[in-house]
């Protein structure tokens, strides 16, 4: 498997509780390298655009409200099989279903405030990275 990149977001429930370092430690310990990172606060339009694929889902409005409720930390992670590796260290969407040792098992509050986002395919990773970062911000 070649080295690939994926998009990670540390969500407002985690920035609010001051646990971004604990989450980044999990990512780095899984072999992922942070090659770009910035802390931002999304506008409603930015959150709606990012989560556009979920527009028809019943939780969409709540999700946008949550993702704009505080700062987030966006990262590009690089490593062997980075998309799948990140999904593995994140754990299941619902922390009640997440495996022991995963970020969501240890830190998520509930199925919505679940501490992290991670791209779910190489194709979506490329689209999400270009939505969130300029090429010049990918510094290695
Ligand atoms: P993922 O983040 O594990 O890829 P998705 O199904 O892509 O999960 O959902 C995107 C985000 O929407 C989740 O991370 C979570 O914050 C929120 N979400 C997903 N399902 C629900 C739900 O049933 N109720 C409330 N929020 C949800
Ligand atoms: Mg998803």
mmCIF file of C-alpha atoms and ligand atoms in Angstrom:
data_model
loop_
_atom_site.group_PDB
_atom_site.id
_atom_site.type_symbol
_atom_site.label_atom_id
_atom_site.label_comp_id
_atom_site.label_asym_id
_atom_site.label_seq_id
_atom_site.Cartn_x
_atom_site.Cartn_y
_atom_site.Cartn_z
ATOM 1 C CA UNK A 1 0.000 0.000 0.000
ATOM 2 C CA UNK A 2 1.400 3.360 -1.014
ATOM 3 C CA UNK A 3 1.735 6.368 1.237
ATOM 4 C CA UNK A 4 -1.519 8.350 1.088
ATOM 5 C CA UNK A 5 -3.145 11.374 2.692
ATOM 6 C CA UNK A 6 -6.445 11.864 4.494
ATOM 7 C CA UNK A 7 -8.332 14.732 6.103
ATOM 8 C CA UNK A 8 -8.849 14.767 9.871
ATOM 9 C CA UNK A 9 -10.906 17.232 11.875
ATOM 10 C CA UNK A 10 -10.858 17.531 15.652
ATOM 11 C CA UNK A 11 -14.423 18.625 16.430
ATOM 12 C CA UNK A 12 -15.741 21.361 18.780
ATOM 13 C CA UNK A 13 -16.511 18.955 21.648
ATOM 14 C CA UNK A 14 -12.788 18.135 21.790
ATOM 15 C CA UNK A 15 -11.396 21.663 21.390
ATOM 16 C CA UNK A 16 -13.817 22.765 24.129
ATOM 17 C CA UNK A 17 -12.467 20.115 26.532
ATOM 18 C CA UNK A 18 -8.827 20.985 25.687
ATOM 19 C CA UNK A 19 -7.969 17.448 24.538
ATOM 20 C CA UNK A 20 -6.554 18.120 21.050
ATOM 21 C CA UNK A 21 -3.112 16.988 22.189
ATOM 22 C CA UNK A 22 -4.441 13.672 23.469
ATOM 23 C CA UNK A 23 -6.153 13.077 20.118
ATOM 24 C CA UNK A 24 -3.075 14.027 18.082
ATOM 25 C CA UNK A 25 -1.029 11.624 20.225
ATOM 26 C CA UNK A 26 -3.383 8.797 19.211
ATOM 27 C CA UNK A 27 -2.997 9.720 15.526
ATOM 28 C CA UNK A 28 0.796 9.966 15.683
ATOM 29 C CA UNK A 29 1.063 6.763 17.718
ATOM 30 C CA UNK A 30 -0.861 4.992 14.936
ATOM 31 C CA UNK A 31 1.885 5.976 12.479
ATOM 32 C CA UNK A 32 0.160 8.993 10.947
ATOM 33 C CA UNK A 33 2.107 12.220 10.385
ATOM 34 C CA UNK A 34 0.488 15.673 10.554
ATOM 35 C CA UNK A 35 1.651 17.396 7.332
ATOM 36 C CA UNK A 36 -0.782 20.343 7.580
ATOM 37 C CA UNK A 37 -2.780 21.724 10.490
ATOM 38 C CA UNK A 38 -4.872 24.772 11.362
ATOM 39 C CA UNK A 39 -7.404 25.801 13.993
ATOM 40 C CA UNK A 40 -10.410 27.613 12.531
ATOM 41 C CA UNK A 41 -14.032 28.380 13.281
ATOM 42 C CA UNK A 42 -16.359 27.414 10.452
ATOM 43 C CA UNK A 43 -19.161 29.605 9.199
ATOM 44 C CA UNK A 44 -22.530 27.957 8.606
ATOM 45 C CA UNK A 45 -21.875 28.030 4.848
ATOM 46 C CA UNK A 46 -18.502 26.277 5.266
ATOM 47 C CA UNK A 47 -19.990 23.535 7.460
ATOM 48 C CA UNK A 48 -22.917 23.034 5.069
ATOM 49 C CA UNK A 49 -20.553 22.764 2.107
ATOM 50 C CA UNK A 50 -18.247 20.292 3.857
ATOM 51 C CA UNK A 51 -21.107 18.032 4.961
ATOM 52 C CA UNK A 52 -23.105 18.486 1.735
ATOM 53 C CA UNK A 53 -23.310 14.702 1.215
ATOM 54 C CA UNK A 54 -25.407 14.505 4.402
ATOM 55 C CA UNK A 55 -27.829 17.298 3.415
ATOM 56 C CA UNK A 56 -30.834 14.946 3.275
ATOM 57 C CA UNK A 57 -30.045 13.181 6.553
ATOM 58 C CA UNK A 58 -32.283 14.004 9.572
ATOM 59 C CA UNK A 59 -29.267 15.069 11.653
ATOM 60 C CA UNK A 60 -27.885 17.534 9.075
ATOM 61 C CA UNK A 61 -29.029 20.804 10.702
ATOM 62 C CA UNK A 62 -27.912 19.669 14.156
ATOM 63 C CA UNK A 63 -24.560 18.568 12.740
ATOM 64 C CA UNK A 64 -23.970 21.959 11.102
ATOM 65 C CA UNK A 65 -24.947 23.739 14.340
ATOM 66 C CA UNK A 66 -22.560 21.526 16.304
ATOM 67 C CA UNK A 67 -19.644 21.947 13.875
ATOM 68 C CA UNK A 68 -19.988 25.740 14.013
ATOM 69 C CA UNK A 69 -20.411 25.860 17.812
ATOM 70 C CA UNK A 70 -16.689 26.296 18.487
ATOM 71 C CA UNK A 71 -13.235 26.012 16.934
ATOM 72 C CA UNK A 72 -12.072 22.925 15.069
ATOM 73 C CA UNK A 73 -8.581 21.686 14.196
ATOM 74 C CA UNK A 74 -8.217 20.563 10.584
ATOM 75 C CA UNK A 75 -5.300 18.344 9.638
ATOM 76 C CA UNK A 76 -3.892 16.500 6.670
ATOM 77 C CA UNK A 77 -2.501 13.161 7.850
ATOM 78 C CA UNK A 78 0.017 11.187 5.837
ATOM 79 C CA UNK A 79 1.065 7.558 6.131
ATOM 80 C CA UNK A 80 0.783 4.058 4.732
ATOM 81 C CA UNK A 81 -2.896 3.351 4.108
ATOM 82 C CA UNK A 82 -3.736 6.642 5.875
ATOM 83 C CA UNK A 83 -7.487 6.664 5.130
ATOM 84 C CA UNK A 84 -8.113 3.231 6.653
ATOM 85 C CA UNK A 85 -5.552 3.682 9.432
ATOM 86 C CA UNK A 86 -7.219 6.914 10.537
ATOM 87 C CA UNK A 87 -10.712 5.358 10.414
ATOM 88 C CA UNK A 88 -9.390 2.512 12.561
ATOM 89 C CA UNK A 89 -7.876 4.761 15.228
ATOM 90 C CA UNK A 90 -11.032 6.971 15.200
ATOM 91 C CA UNK A 91 -13.404 4.074 15.953
ATOM 92 C CA UNK A 92 -17.081 3.678 15.048
ATOM 93 C CA UNK A 93 -19.312 6.739 14.517
ATOM 94 C CA UNK A 94 -21.293 5.910 17.672
ATOM 95 C CA UNK A 95 -18.893 5.731 20.635
ATOM 96 C CA UNK A 96 -21.111 3.035 22.134
ATOM 97 C CA UNK A 97 -20.008 0.802 19.241
ATOM 98 C CA UNK A 98 -16.368 1.922 19.120
ATOM 99 C CA UNK A 99 -13.564 -0.529 19.915
ATOM 100 C CA UNK A 100 -11.450 -0.177 23.044
ATOM 101 C CA UNK A 101 -8.500 2.169 22.641
ATOM 102 C CA UNK A 102 -10.022 4.183 19.792
ATOM 103 C CA UNK A 103 -10.379 7.970 19.950
ATOM 104 C CA UNK A 104 -14.166 7.855 19.948
ATOM 105 C CA UNK A 105 -14.328 5.153 22.617
ATOM 106 C CA UNK A 106 -12.079 7.169 24.910
ATOM 107 C CA UNK A 107 -13.167 10.723 24.167
ATOM 108 C CA UNK A 108 -16.465 11.020 22.254
ATOM 109 C CA UNK A 109 -19.475 12.421 24.103
ATOM 110 C CA UNK A 110 -22.182 10.860 21.885
ATOM 111 C CA UNK A 111 -22.932 9.890 18.272
ATOM 112 C CA UNK A 112 -22.940 13.548 17.155
ATOM 113 C CA UNK A 113 -20.238 15.050 19.394
ATOM 114 C CA UNK A 114 -17.829 12.272 18.490
ATOM 115 C CA UNK A 115 -14.572 14.258 18.641
ATOM 116 C CA UNK A 116 -13.138 13.543 15.180
ATOM 117 C CA UNK A 117 -13.873 13.455 11.466
ATOM 118 C CA UNK A 118 -11.910 11.323 9.001
ATOM 119 C CA UNK A 119 -12.275 10.919 5.249
ATOM 120 C CA UNK A 120 -13.888 7.612 4.277
ATOM 121 C CA UNK A 121 -12.159 6.986 0.910
ATOM 122 C CA UNK A 122 -9.087 8.135 -0.987
ATOM 123 C CA UNK A 123 -11.333 9.988 -3.424
ATOM 124 C CA UNK A 124 -13.193 11.855 -0.667
ATOM 125 C CA UNK A 125 -9.893 12.551 1.100
ATOM 126 C CA UNK A 126 -8.551 14.366 -1.962
ATOM 127 C CA UNK A 127 -11.753 16.420 -2.284
ATOM 128 C CA UNK A 128 -11.876 17.280 1.442
ATOM 129 C CA UNK A 129 -8.184 18.212 1.567
ATOM 130 C CA UNK A 130 -8.563 20.634 -1.336
ATOM 131 C CA UNK A 131 -11.711 22.073 0.310
ATOM 132 C CA UNK A 132 -9.840 22.811 3.559
ATOM 133 C CA UNK A 133 -6.233 23.568 2.581
ATOM 134 C CA UNK A 134 -4.328 25.422 -0.089
ATOM 135 C CA UNK A 135 -1.469 23.424 -1.634
ATOM 136 C CA UNK A 136 0.969 25.886 -0.048
ATOM 137 C CA UNK A 137 -0.299 24.881 3.431
ATOM 138 C CA UNK A 138 0.745 21.240 2.969
ATOM 139 C CA UNK A 139 4.178 21.662 4.481
ATOM 140 C CA UNK A 140 5.207 18.073 5.314
HETATM 141 P P1 LIG B 1 -18.377 9.284 10.299
HETATM 142 O O1 LIG B 1 -17.986 10.610 10.917
HETATM 143 O O2 LIG B 1 -18.044 8.131 11.194
HETATM 144 O O3 LIG B 1 -17.843 9.115 8.896
HETATM 145 P P2 LIG B 1 -20.980 9.826 9.076
HETATM 146 O O4 LIG B 1 -22.045 8.824 8.885
HETATM 147 O O5 LIG B 1 -20.214 10.289 7.875
HETATM 148 O O6 LIG B 1 -19.985 9.270 10.203
HETATM 149 O O7 LIG B 1 -21.663 11.083 9.782
HETATM 150 C C1 LIG B 1 -21.006 12.321 9.837
HETATM 151 C C2 LIG B 1 -21.173 12.884 11.231
HETATM 152 O O8 LIG B 1 -22.555 13.173 11.450
HETATM 153 C C3 LIG B 1 -20.795 11.949 12.369
HETATM 154 O O9 LIG B 1 -19.412 11.910 12.642
HETATM 155 C C4 LIG B 1 -21.579 12.560 13.527
HETATM 156 O O10 LIG B 1 -20.951 13.749 14.034
HETATM 157 C C5 LIG B 1 -22.884 12.941 12.824
HETATM 158 N N1 LIG B 1 -23.883 11.867 12.888
HETATM 159 C C6 LIG B 1 -23.874 10.690 12.196
HETATM 160 N N2 LIG B 1 -24.948 9.936 12.487
HETATM 161 C C7 LIG B 1 -25.656 10.648 13.384
HETATM 162 C C8 LIG B 1 -26.901 10.412 14.085
HETATM 163 O O11 LIG B 1 -27.556 9.372 13.921
HETATM 164 N N3 LIG B 1 -27.308 11.392 14.953
HETATM 165 C C9 LIG B 1 -26.611 12.557 15.143
HETATM 166 N N4 LIG B 1 -25.450 12.814 14.507
HETATM 167 C C10 LIG B 1 -24.979 11.889 13.642
HETATM 168 MG MG1 LIG B 2 -18.262 10.263 7.191
#
